[in-house]
Amino acid sequence: MTEPRTAIVTGAGRGIGAEIAQRLAAEGHRIAVIDLREEDTSATVEAIISAGGEAIGVGADVSDSSAVEAAVARVADELGAPTILVNNAGILRDNLLFKMTDTDWDAVMGVHLRGAFLMSRAVQAHQVEQKWGRIVNLSSTSALGNRGQANYSTAKAGLQGFTKTLAIELGRYGVTANAIAPGFIATDMTRATAERVGVPFEDFLAHAAKEIPVGRTGVPADIAAAAAFFISEEASFVSGQVLYVAGGPKD
Ligand code: NAP
């Protein structure tokens, strides 16, 4: 039996984050759906509520320290102390190294690394007080290196080190930290990549599927299932791990 907790999922207005939010709500948790703009959270919030769950939408830029502090305080106020955190918000600013601008670099580091740091620092205060917590960070197979993604692959590799350090520091308070490294998942993010390289999304998916041992591309539910496991009560002895969810071996 799952004990209901308060969970924050960042970047949950759409894509993988929206699916994780709905999955955790279905398991009985109260969900704070964080996205850049509050209005972009309404579809996820409404889906949760119409399925009988409890959710609020909060607009916050995860790379902005004061916005993060205010968002976490509001969640604690309206839903109770947040003890589950999924650092999912992400952006792409792909380019080959020689064309990558300072802004492309800083924007990606800001959302993925600074964002996960600020959110985790704010939420751990509640987790330590409650002596229970779960942090799940979204890494990527790109952490192993990917052409055109010097910024993104660095951030996603960095998140793996961040995860292991959180596991070491917070374990004594009943808090686990794990990372999921998805392979190719069909979302707006991969659709945007297909558009950028000028390939119809269906062809892009079919081409990607040929390279994947299980013969298909991933869907957000594949990632939500992995997140649900890390967050479950029974995963309390699993911490500091990176799980590649990519339809085949990766590291
Ligand atoms: P997505 O569809 O682009 O969704 C990302 C969400 O993050 C959007 O709702 C976006 O808001 C939000 N966001 C961006 N910057 C933010 C900020 N500063 N503060 C708060 N929210 C912010 O992406 P996805 O494909 O679901 O990816 C989710 C996570 O999985 C990301 O960390 C991504 O790097 C990782 N991942 C994805 C794949 C894949 O194949 N899709 C593979 C490996 C890893 P806006 O709508 O306002 O932009």
PDB file of C-alpha atoms and ligand atoms in Angstrom:
ATOM      1  CA  MET A   1       0.000   0.000   0.000  1.00  0.00           C
ATOM      2  CA  THR A   2       1.465   3.369  -1.048  1.00  0.00           C
ATOM      3  CA  GLU A   3       1.439   6.122   1.550  1.00  0.00           C
ATOM      4  CA  PRO A   4       0.208   9.334  -0.119  1.00  0.00           C
ATOM      5  CA  ARG A   5       2.954  11.984  -0.309  1.00  0.00           C
ATOM      6  CA  THR A   6       3.387  15.370  -1.936  1.00  0.00           C
ATOM      7  CA  ALA A   7       5.355  15.174  -5.170  1.00  0.00           C
ATOM      8  CA  ILE A   8       6.836  17.938  -7.304  1.00  0.00           C
ATOM      9  CA  VAL A   9       7.434  17.195 -10.975  1.00  0.00           C
ATOM     10  CA  THR A  10       9.216  19.953 -12.905  1.00  0.00           C
ATOM     11  CA  GLY A  11       8.587  20.593 -16.587  1.00  0.00           C
ATOM     12  CA  ALA A  12       5.370  18.601 -16.204  1.00  0.00           C
ATOM     13  CA  GLY A  13       3.203  20.695 -18.523  1.00  0.00           C
ATOM     14  CA  ARG A  14       3.849  18.170 -21.284  1.00  0.00           C
ATOM     15  CA  GLY A  15       5.942  15.234 -22.421  1.00  0.00           C
ATOM     16  CA  ILE A  16       7.678  12.908 -19.994  1.00  0.00           C
ATOM     17  CA  GLY A  17       7.006  15.152 -16.982  1.00  0.00           C
ATOM     18  CA  ALA A  18       3.247  15.191 -17.644  1.00  0.00           C
ATOM     19  CA  GLU A  19       3.220  11.379 -17.820  1.00  0.00           C
ATOM     20  CA  ILE A  20       5.247  11.000 -14.608  1.00  0.00           C
ATOM     21  CA  ALA A  21       2.899  13.444 -12.841  1.00  0.00           C
ATOM     22  CA  GLN A  22      -0.166  11.457 -13.908  1.00  0.00           C
ATOM     23  CA  ARG A  23       1.396   8.133 -12.975  1.00  0.00           C
ATOM     24  CA  LEU A  24       2.334   9.361  -9.478  1.00  0.00           C
ATOM     25  CA  ALA A  25      -1.158  10.832  -9.037  1.00  0.00           C
ATOM     26  CA  ALA A  26      -2.685   7.481 -10.006  1.00  0.00           C
ATOM     27  CA  GLU A  27      -0.604   5.931  -7.222  1.00  0.00           C
ATOM     28  CA  GLY A  28      -2.263   8.285  -4.754  1.00  0.00           C
ATOM     29  CA  HIS A  29       0.270  11.102  -4.410  1.00  0.00           C
ATOM     30  CA  ARG A  30      -0.643  14.803  -4.381  1.00  0.00           C
ATOM     31  CA  ILE A  31       1.089  16.461  -7.331  1.00  0.00           C
ATOM     32  CA  ALA A  32       2.587  19.906  -7.874  1.00  0.00           C
ATOM     33  CA  VAL A  33       2.953  20.367 -11.613  1.00  0.00           C
ATOM     34  CA  ILE A  34       5.699  22.915 -12.192  1.00  0.00           C
ATOM     35  CA  ASP A  35       6.318  24.495 -15.565  1.00  0.00           C
ATOM     36  CA  LEU A  36       7.706  27.805 -16.783  1.00  0.00           C
ATOM     37  CA  ARG A  37       4.252  29.372 -17.082  1.00  0.00           C
ATOM     38  CA  GLU A  38       1.396  28.410 -14.772  1.00  0.00           C
ATOM     39  CA  GLU A  39      -1.092  28.377 -17.673  1.00  0.00           C
ATOM     40  CA  ASP A  40       0.947  25.597 -19.322  1.00  0.00           C
ATOM     41  CA  THR A  41       0.315  23.308 -16.349  1.00  0.00           C
ATOM     42  CA  SER A  42      -3.479  23.289 -16.726  1.00  0.00           C
ATOM     43  CA  ALA A  43      -3.787  20.292 -19.101  1.00  0.00           C
ATOM     44  CA  THR A  44      -1.784  18.046 -16.760  1.00  0.00           C
ATOM     45  CA  VAL A  45      -3.556  19.346 -13.648  1.00  0.00           C
ATOM     46  CA  GLU A  46      -6.976  18.835 -15.243  1.00  0.00           C
ATOM     47  CA  ALA A  47      -6.077  15.315 -16.410  1.00  0.00           C
ATOM     48  CA  ILE A  48      -5.063  14.400 -12.854  1.00  0.00           C
ATOM     49  CA  ILE A  49      -8.148  15.939 -11.256  1.00  0.00           C
ATOM     50  CA  SER A  50     -10.552  14.378 -13.761  1.00  0.00           C
ATOM     51  CA  ALA A  51      -8.987  10.973 -13.005  1.00  0.00           C
ATOM     52  CA  GLY A  52      -9.786  11.538  -9.316  1.00  0.00           C
ATOM     53  CA  GLY A  53      -6.369  12.800  -8.179  1.00  0.00           C
ATOM     54  CA  GLU A  54      -5.173  15.952  -6.459  1.00  0.00           C
ATOM     55  CA  ALA A  55      -2.897  18.476  -8.203  1.00  0.00           C
ATOM     56  CA  ILE A  56      -1.974  22.134  -8.409  1.00  0.00           C
ATOM     57  CA  GLY A  57      -0.118  23.990 -11.136  1.00  0.00           C
ATOM     58  CA  VAL A  58       2.774  26.300 -10.278  1.00  0.00           C
ATOM     59  CA  GLY A  59       4.603  28.543 -12.730  1.00  0.00           C
ATOM     60  CA  ALA A  60       8.343  28.794 -12.010  1.00  0.00           C
ATOM     61  CA  ASP A  61      11.625  28.931 -13.884  1.00  0.00           C
ATOM     62  CA  VAL A  62      13.663  26.204 -12.178  1.00  0.00           C
ATOM     63  CA  SER A  63      16.900  28.078 -12.910  1.00  0.00           C
ATOM     64  CA  ASP A  64      15.723  31.107 -10.886  1.00  0.00           C
ATOM     65  CA  SER A  65      16.582  30.780  -7.207  1.00  0.00           C
ATOM     66  CA  SER A  66      13.845  33.023  -5.795  1.00  0.00           C
ATOM     67  CA  ALA A  67      11.185  31.510  -8.100  1.00  0.00           C
ATOM     68  CA  VAL A  68      12.173  28.040  -6.878  1.00  0.00           C
ATOM     69  CA  GLU A  69      12.058  29.034  -3.206  1.00  0.00           C
ATOM     70  CA  ALA A  70       8.613  30.617  -3.695  1.00  0.00           C
ATOM     71  CA  ALA A  71       7.299  27.605  -5.657  1.00  0.00           C
ATOM     72  CA  VAL A  72       8.420  25.053  -3.063  1.00  0.00           C
ATOM     73  CA  ALA A  73       6.988  27.184  -0.224  1.00  0.00           C
ATOM     74  CA  ARG A  74       3.657  27.409  -2.063  1.00  0.00           C
ATOM     75  CA  VAL A  75       3.560  23.651  -2.606  1.00  0.00           C
ATOM     76  CA  ALA A  76       4.287  23.000   1.083  1.00  0.00           C
ATOM     77  CA  ASP A  77       1.517  25.429   2.003  1.00  0.00           C
ATOM     78  CA  GLU A  78      -1.141  24.081  -0.363  1.00  0.00           C
ATOM     79  CA  LEU A  79      -0.332  20.353  -0.589  1.00  0.00           C
ATOM     80  CA  GLY A  80       1.887  19.638   2.430  1.00  0.00           C
ATOM     81  CA  ALA A  81       5.656  19.114   2.699  1.00  0.00           C
ATOM     82  CA  PRO A  82       7.017  17.933  -0.661  1.00  0.00           C
ATOM     83  CA  THR A  83       9.040  14.751  -0.140  1.00  0.00           C
ATOM     84  CA  ILE A  84       9.111  13.495  -3.736  1.00  0.00           C
ATOM     85  CA  LEU A  85      10.975  15.508  -6.368  1.00  0.00           C
ATOM     86  CA  VAL A  86      11.350  14.679 -10.044  1.00  0.00           C
ATOM     87  CA  ASN A  87      13.822  17.004 -11.775  1.00  0.00           C
ATOM     88  CA  ASN A  88      12.514  16.660 -15.308  1.00  0.00           C
ATOM     89  CA  ALA A  89      12.466  20.211 -16.786  1.00  0.00           C
ATOM     90  CA  GLY A  90      14.743  20.392 -19.779  1.00  0.00           C
ATOM     91  CA  ILE A  91      15.626  22.270 -22.932  1.00  0.00           C
ATOM     92  CA  LEU A  92      17.766  21.641 -25.994  1.00  0.00           C
ATOM     93  CA  ARG A  93      20.086  24.188 -27.610  1.00  0.00           C
ATOM     94  CA  ASP A  94      21.871  21.803 -30.002  1.00  0.00           C
ATOM     95  CA  ASN A  95      24.731  22.912 -32.212  1.00  0.00           C
ATOM     96  CA  LEU A  96      28.156  21.717 -33.240  1.00  0.00           C
ATOM     97  CA  LEU A  97      30.821  23.008 -30.877  1.00  0.00           C
ATOM     98  CA  PHE A  98      32.205  25.609 -33.284  1.00  0.00           C
ATOM     99  CA  LYS A  99      28.746  27.136 -33.698  1.00  0.00           C
ATOM    100  CA  MET A 100      27.578  26.799 -30.080  1.00  0.00           C
ATOM    101  CA  THR A 101      27.091  30.207 -28.467  1.00  0.00           C
ATOM    102  CA  ASP A 102      27.734  31.162 -24.836  1.00  0.00           C
ATOM    103  CA  THR A 103      23.986  31.601 -24.512  1.00  0.00           C
ATOM    104  CA  ASP A 104      23.305  28.042 -25.795  1.00  0.00           C
ATOM    105  CA  TRP A 105      25.744  26.692 -23.213  1.00  0.00           C
ATOM    106  CA  ASP A 106      24.477  28.752 -20.273  1.00  0.00           C
ATOM    107  CA  ALA A 107      20.787  28.130 -21.008  1.00  0.00           C
ATOM    108  CA  VAL A 108      21.216  24.344 -20.965  1.00  0.00           C
ATOM    109  CA  MET A 109      23.391  24.370 -17.827  1.00  0.00           C
ATOM    110  CA  GLY A 110      20.881  26.722 -16.203  1.00  0.00           C
ATOM    111  CA  VAL A 111      17.801  24.566 -16.653  1.00  0.00           C
ATOM    112  CA  HIS A 112      19.277  21.074 -16.228  1.00  0.00           C
ATOM    113  CA  LEU A 113      22.056  21.540 -13.683  1.00  0.00           C
ATOM    114  CA  ARG A 114      21.283  24.752 -11.803  1.00  0.00           C
ATOM    115  CA  GLY A 115      17.568  23.870 -11.952  1.00  0.00           C
ATOM    116  CA  ALA A 116      18.077  20.419 -10.421  1.00  0.00           C
ATOM    117  CA  PHE A 117      20.421  21.894  -7.810  1.00  0.00           C
ATOM    118  CA  LEU A 118      18.033  24.685  -6.751  1.00  0.00           C
ATOM    119  CA  MET A 119      14.989  22.412  -6.654  1.00  0.00           C
ATOM    120  CA  SER A 120      16.792  19.666  -4.727  1.00  0.00           C
ATOM    121  CA  ARG A 121      18.240  22.122  -2.205  1.00  0.00           C
ATOM    122  CA  ALA A 122      14.801  23.597  -1.542  1.00  0.00           C
ATOM    123  CA  VAL A 123      13.012  20.237  -1.300  1.00  0.00           C
ATOM    124  CA  GLN A 124      15.622  18.418   0.807  1.00  0.00           C
ATOM    125  CA  ALA A 125      14.779  20.667   3.773  1.00  0.00           C
ATOM    126  CA  HIS A 126      11.316  19.083   3.826  1.00  0.00           C
ATOM    127  CA  GLN A 127      12.631  15.582   3.155  1.00  0.00           C
ATOM    128  CA  VAL A 128      15.186  15.769   5.979  1.00  0.00           C
ATOM    129  CA  GLU A 129      12.522  17.069   8.364  1.00  0.00           C
ATOM    130  CA  GLN A 130      10.141  14.245   7.365  1.00  0.00           C
ATOM    131  CA  LYS A 131      12.981  11.690   7.393  1.00  0.00           C
ATOM    132  CA  TRP A 132      11.753  10.338   4.045  1.00  0.00           C
ATOM    133  CA  GLY A 133      12.313  11.410   0.492  1.00  0.00           C
ATOM    134  CA  ARG A 134      12.768  10.450  -3.137  1.00  0.00           C
ATOM    135  CA  ILE A 135      14.657  12.428  -5.773  1.00  0.00           C
ATOM    136  CA  VAL A 136      14.625  11.306  -9.400  1.00  0.00           C
ATOM    137  CA  ASN A 137      16.736  13.208 -11.936  1.00  0.00           C
ATOM    138  CA  LEU A 138      16.255  12.958 -15.692  1.00  0.00           C
ATOM    139  CA  SER A 139      19.592  12.260 -17.326  1.00  0.00           C
ATOM    140  CA  SER A 140      19.874  10.936 -20.906  1.00  0.00           C
ATOM    141  CA  THR A 141      21.783   8.486 -23.071  1.00  0.00           C
ATOM    142  CA  SER A 142      23.358  11.687 -24.432  1.00  0.00           C
ATOM    143  CA  ALA A 143      25.417  11.720 -21.203  1.00  0.00           C
ATOM    144  CA  LEU A 144      27.609   9.180 -23.009  1.00  0.00           C
ATOM    145  CA  GLY A 145      28.307  11.714 -25.768  1.00  0.00           C
ATOM    146  CA  ASN A 146      26.215  12.891 -28.712  1.00  0.00           C
ATOM    147  CA  ARG A 147      27.126  14.916 -31.768  1.00  0.00           C
ATOM    148  CA  GLY A 148      25.765  18.469 -31.603  1.00  0.00           C
ATOM    149  CA  GLN A 149      25.073  18.272 -27.885  1.00  0.00           C
ATOM    150  CA  ALA A 150      28.252  19.396 -26.084  1.00  0.00           C
ATOM    151  CA  ASN A 151      26.106  21.438 -23.694  1.00  0.00           C
ATOM    152  CA  TYR A 152      23.302  18.889 -23.173  1.00  0.00           C
ATOM    153  CA  SER A 153      25.577  15.828 -22.843  1.00  0.00           C
ATOM    154  CA  THR A 154      27.700  17.666 -20.281  1.00  0.00           C
ATOM    155  CA  ALA A 155      24.629  18.636 -18.262  1.00  0.00           C
ATOM    156  CA  LYS A 156      23.173  15.114 -18.409  1.00  0.00           C
ATOM    157  CA  ALA A 157      26.506  13.554 -17.353  1.00  0.00           C
ATOM    158  CA  GLY A 158      26.705  16.160 -14.589  1.00  0.00           C
ATOM    159  CA  LEU A 159      23.277  15.126 -13.337  1.00  0.00           C
ATOM    160  CA  GLN A 160      24.578  11.591 -12.837  1.00  0.00           C
ATOM    161  CA  GLY A 161      27.349  12.837 -10.530  1.00  0.00           C
ATOM    162  CA  PHE A 162      24.857  15.107  -8.780  1.00  0.00           C
ATOM    163  CA  THR A 163      22.539  12.127  -8.208  1.00  0.00           C
ATOM    164  CA  LYS A 164      25.259   9.971  -6.664  1.00  0.00           C
ATOM    165  CA  THR A 165      26.335  12.799  -4.342  1.00  0.00           C
ATOM    166  CA  LEU A 166      22.759  13.421  -3.184  1.00  0.00           C
ATOM    167  CA  ALA A 167      22.426   9.686  -2.492  1.00  0.00           C
ATOM    168  CA  ILE A 168      25.551   9.789  -0.310  1.00  0.00           C
ATOM    169  CA  GLU A 169      24.607  12.976   1.564  1.00  0.00           C
ATOM    170  CA  LEU A 170      20.899  12.338   2.095  1.00  0.00           C
ATOM    171  CA  GLY A 171      20.743   8.582   2.641  1.00  0.00           C
ATOM    172  CA  ARG A 172      20.956   8.932   6.417  1.00  0.00           C
ATOM    173  CA  TYR A 173      17.683  10.903   6.332  1.00  0.00           C
ATOM    174  CA  GLY A 174      15.740   8.192   4.506  1.00  0.00           C
ATOM    175  CA  VAL A 175      16.129   9.981   1.186  1.00  0.00           C
ATOM    176  CA  THR A 176      17.117   8.147  -2.002  1.00  0.00           C
ATOM    177  CA  ALA A 177      18.322   9.806  -5.198  1.00  0.00           C
ATOM    178  CA  ASN A 178      18.398   8.055  -8.560  1.00  0.00           C
ATOM    179  CA  ALA A 179      18.634   9.028 -12.204  1.00  0.00           C
ATOM    180  CA  ILE A 180      16.826   7.793 -15.284  1.00  0.00           C
ATOM    181  CA  ALA A 181      18.684   8.081 -18.569  1.00  0.00           C
ATOM    182  CA  PRO A 182      16.109   7.762 -21.352  1.00  0.00           C
ATOM    183  CA  GLY A 183      17.000   6.897 -24.905  1.00  0.00           C
ATOM    184  CA  PHE A 184      14.787   8.109 -27.738  1.00  0.00           C
ATOM    185  CA  ILE A 185      11.342   9.040 -26.390  1.00  0.00           C
ATOM    186  CA  ALA A 186       8.634  10.444 -28.681  1.00  0.00           C
ATOM    187  CA  THR A 187       7.789  13.909 -27.270  1.00  0.00           C
ATOM    188  CA  ASP A 188       7.759  17.538 -28.436  1.00  0.00           C
ATOM    189  CA  MET A 189      11.499  17.605 -27.684  1.00  0.00           C
ATOM    190  CA  THR A 190      12.342  14.872 -30.229  1.00  0.00           C
ATOM    191  CA  ARG A 191       9.720  16.308 -32.629  1.00  0.00           C
ATOM    192  CA  ALA A 192      11.597  19.629 -32.497  1.00  0.00           C
ATOM    193  CA  THR A 193      14.861  17.824 -33.273  1.00  0.00           C
ATOM    194  CA  ALA A 194      13.235  16.179 -36.324  1.00  0.00           C
ATOM    195  CA  GLU A 195      12.012  19.588 -37.496  1.00  0.00           C
ATOM    196  CA  ARG A 196      15.464  21.110 -36.994  1.00  0.00           C
ATOM    197  CA  VAL A 197      17.099  18.472 -39.213  1.00  0.00           C
ATOM    198  CA  GLY A 198      14.233  18.662 -41.738  1.00  0.00           C
ATOM    199  CA  VAL A 199      12.926  15.072 -41.421  1.00  0.00           C
ATOM    200  CA  PRO A 200       9.193  14.235 -40.984  1.00  0.00           C
ATOM    201  CA  PHE A 201       8.670  13.039 -37.398  1.00  0.00           C
ATOM    202  CA  GLU A 202       7.293   9.622 -38.478  1.00  0.00           C
ATOM    203  CA  ASP A 203      10.409   8.961 -40.592  1.00  0.00           C
ATOM    204  CA  PHE A 204      12.620  10.188 -37.744  1.00  0.00           C
ATOM    205  CA  LEU A 205      10.910   7.716 -35.367  1.00  0.00           C
ATOM    206  CA  ALA A 206      11.176   4.829 -37.849  1.00  0.00           C
ATOM    207  CA  HIS A 207      14.870   5.529 -38.446  1.00  0.00           C
ATOM    208  CA  ALA A 208      15.569   5.701 -34.690  1.00  0.00           C
ATOM    209  CA  ALA A 209      13.624   2.452 -34.064  1.00  0.00           C
ATOM    210  CA  LYS A 210      15.955   0.554 -36.435  1.00  0.00           C
ATOM    211  CA  GLU A 211      18.901   1.278 -34.123  1.00  0.00           C
ATOM    212  CA  ILE A 212      17.074   0.188 -30.937  1.00  0.00           C
ATOM    213  CA  PRO A 213      17.344  -3.493 -29.908  1.00  0.00           C
ATOM    214  CA  VAL A 214      13.669  -3.820 -28.883  1.00  0.00           C
ATOM    215  CA  GLY A 215      12.685  -2.408 -32.280  1.00  0.00           C
ATOM    216  CA  ARG A 216      10.702   0.628 -31.216  1.00  0.00           C
ATOM    217  CA  THR A 217      11.171   4.134 -29.902  1.00  0.00           C
ATOM    218  CA  GLY A 218      10.166   4.907 -26.340  1.00  0.00           C
ATOM    219  CA  VAL A 219       7.046   6.589 -24.998  1.00  0.00           C
ATOM    220  CA  PRO A 220       6.711   8.763 -21.876  1.00  0.00           C
ATOM    221  CA  ALA A 221       4.995   5.874 -20.038  1.00  0.00           C
ATOM    222  CA  ASP A 222       8.249   3.871 -20.290  1.00  0.00           C
ATOM    223  CA  ILE A 223       9.973   6.571 -18.242  1.00  0.00           C
ATOM    224  CA  ALA A 224       7.058   7.074 -15.847  1.00  0.00           C
ATOM    225  CA  ALA A 225       7.185   3.351 -14.984  1.00  0.00           C
ATOM    226  CA  ALA A 226      10.872   3.615 -14.065  1.00  0.00           C
ATOM    227  CA  ALA A 227      10.227   6.767 -12.015  1.00  0.00           C
ATOM    228  CA  ALA A 228       7.370   5.055 -10.172  1.00  0.00           C
ATOM    229  CA  PHE A 229       9.709   2.219  -9.185  1.00  0.00           C
ATOM    230  CA  PHE A 230      12.408   4.545  -7.791  1.00  0.00           C
ATOM    231  CA  ILE A 231       9.731   6.473  -5.873  1.00  0.00           C
ATOM    232  CA  SER A 232       8.016   3.388  -4.440  1.00  0.00           C
ATOM    233  CA  GLU A 233       8.386   2.434  -0.772  1.00  0.00           C
ATOM    234  CA  GLU A 234       9.978  -0.874  -1.766  1.00  0.00           C
ATOM    235  CA  ALA A 235      12.879   0.883  -3.572  1.00  0.00           C
ATOM    236  CA  SER A 236      14.248   2.302  -0.307  1.00  0.00           C
ATOM    237  CA  PHE A 237      17.524   0.325  -0.697  1.00  0.00           C
ATOM    238  CA  VAL A 238      18.086   1.507  -4.280  1.00  0.00           C
ATOM    239  CA  SER A 239      20.002   4.781  -4.315  1.00  0.00           C
ATOM    240  CA  GLY A 240      22.644   6.559  -6.384  1.00  0.00           C
ATOM    241  CA  GLN A 241      21.768   4.508  -9.473  1.00  0.00           C
ATOM    242  CA  VAL A 242      21.496   5.509 -13.111  1.00  0.00           C
ATOM    243  CA  LEU A 243      18.933   3.446 -14.997  1.00  0.00           C
ATOM    244  CA  TYR A 244      19.213   3.556 -18.797  1.00  0.00           C
ATOM    245  CA  VAL A 245      15.719   3.186 -20.238  1.00  0.00           C
ATOM    246  CA  ALA A 246      16.570   2.963 -23.885  1.00  0.00           C
ATOM    247  CA  GLY A 247      15.336  -0.319 -25.316  1.00  0.00           C
ATOM    248  CA  GLY A 248      18.794  -1.820 -25.063  1.00  0.00           C
ATOM    249  CA  PRO A 249      22.110  -1.583 -23.206  1.00  0.00           C
ATOM    250  CA  LYS A 250      23.872   1.759 -23.168  1.00  0.00           C
ATOM    251  CA  ASP A 251      26.777   2.225 -20.759  1.00  0.00           C
TER     252      ASP A 251
HETATM  253  P1  NAP B   1       9.626  18.503 -23.488  1.00  0.00           P
HETATM  254  O1  NAP B   1       8.457  17.838 -24.126  1.00  0.00           O
HETATM  255  O2  NAP B   1      10.368  19.557 -24.233  1.00  0.00           O
HETATM  256  O3  NAP B   1       9.161  19.077 -22.063  1.00  0.00           O
HETATM  257  C1  NAP B   1      10.051  19.769 -21.242  1.00  0.00           C
HETATM  258  C2  NAP B   1       9.261  20.602 -20.277  1.00  0.00           C
HETATM  259  O4  NAP B   1      10.187  21.347 -19.444  1.00  0.00           O
HETATM  260  C3  NAP B   1       8.375  21.648 -20.980  1.00  0.00           C
HETATM  261  O5  NAP B   1       7.092  21.635 -20.409  1.00  0.00           O
HETATM  262  C4  NAP B   1       9.115  22.941 -20.704  1.00  0.00           C
HETATM  263  O6  NAP B   1       8.312  24.093 -20.614  1.00  0.00           O
HETATM  264  C5  NAP B   1       9.718  22.675 -19.335  1.00  0.00           C
HETATM  265  N1  NAP B   1      10.784  23.619 -19.027  1.00  0.00           N
HETATM  266  C6  NAP B   1      11.792  24.021 -19.837  1.00  0.00           C
HETATM  267  N2  NAP B   1      12.550  24.924 -19.214  1.00  0.00           N
HETATM  268  C7  NAP B   1      12.030  25.109 -17.983  1.00  0.00           C
HETATM  269  C8  NAP B   1      12.372  25.907 -16.871  1.00  0.00           C
HETATM  270  N3  NAP B   1      13.434  26.727 -16.905  1.00  0.00           N
HETATM  271  N4  NAP B   1      11.611  25.851 -15.751  1.00  0.00           N
HETATM  272  C9  NAP B   1      10.532  25.035 -15.704  1.00  0.00           C
HETATM  273  N5  NAP B   1      10.144  24.241 -16.722  1.00  0.00           N
HETATM  274  C10 NAP B   1      10.891  24.275 -17.852  1.00  0.00           C
HETATM  275  O7  NAP B   1      10.739  17.432 -23.065  1.00  0.00           O
HETATM  276  P2  NAP B   1      10.643  15.856 -22.770  1.00  0.00           P
HETATM  277  O8  NAP B   1      11.031  15.158 -24.001  1.00  0.00           O
HETATM  278  O9  NAP B   1       9.385  15.538 -22.070  1.00  0.00           O
HETATM  279  O10 NAP B   1      11.893  15.706 -21.762  1.00  0.00           O
HETATM  280  C11 NAP B   1      11.747  15.696 -20.343  1.00  0.00           C
HETATM  281  C12 NAP B   1      13.126  15.426 -19.726  1.00  0.00           C
HETATM  282  O11 NAP B   1      13.629  14.183 -20.214  1.00  0.00           O
HETATM  283  C13 NAP B   1      14.169  16.481 -20.069  1.00  0.00           C
HETATM  284  O12 NAP B   1      15.027  16.681 -18.979  1.00  0.00           O
HETATM  285  C14 NAP B   1      14.917  15.838 -21.215  1.00  0.00           C
HETATM  286  O13 NAP B   1      16.219  16.363 -21.332  1.00  0.00           O
HETATM  287  C15 NAP B   1      14.908  14.389 -20.789  1.00  0.00           C
HETATM  288  N6  NAP B   1      15.103  13.439 -21.879  1.00  0.00           N
HETATM  289  C16 NAP B   1      14.242  13.372 -22.939  1.00  0.00           C
HETATM  290  C17 NAP B   1      14.470  12.461 -23.966  1.00  0.00           C
HETATM  291  C18 NAP B   1      13.557  12.337 -25.167  1.00  0.00           C
HETATM  292  O14 NAP B   1      13.904  11.552 -26.078  1.00  0.00           O
HETATM  293  N7  NAP B   1      12.449  13.035 -25.231  1.00  0.00           N
HETATM  294  C19 NAP B   1      15.582  11.622 -23.901  1.00  0.00           C
HETATM  295  C20 NAP B   1      16.434  11.716 -22.809  1.00  0.00           C
HETATM  296  C21 NAP B   1      16.184  12.624 -21.801  1.00  0.00           C
HETATM  297  P3  NAP B   1       7.933  24.962 -21.920  1.00  0.00           P
HETATM  298  O15 NAP B   1       6.791  24.218 -22.522  1.00  0.00           O
HETATM  299  O16 NAP B   1       7.526  26.278 -21.384  1.00  0.00           O
HETATM  300  O17 NAP B   1       9.152  25.020 -22.769  1.00  0.00           O
END
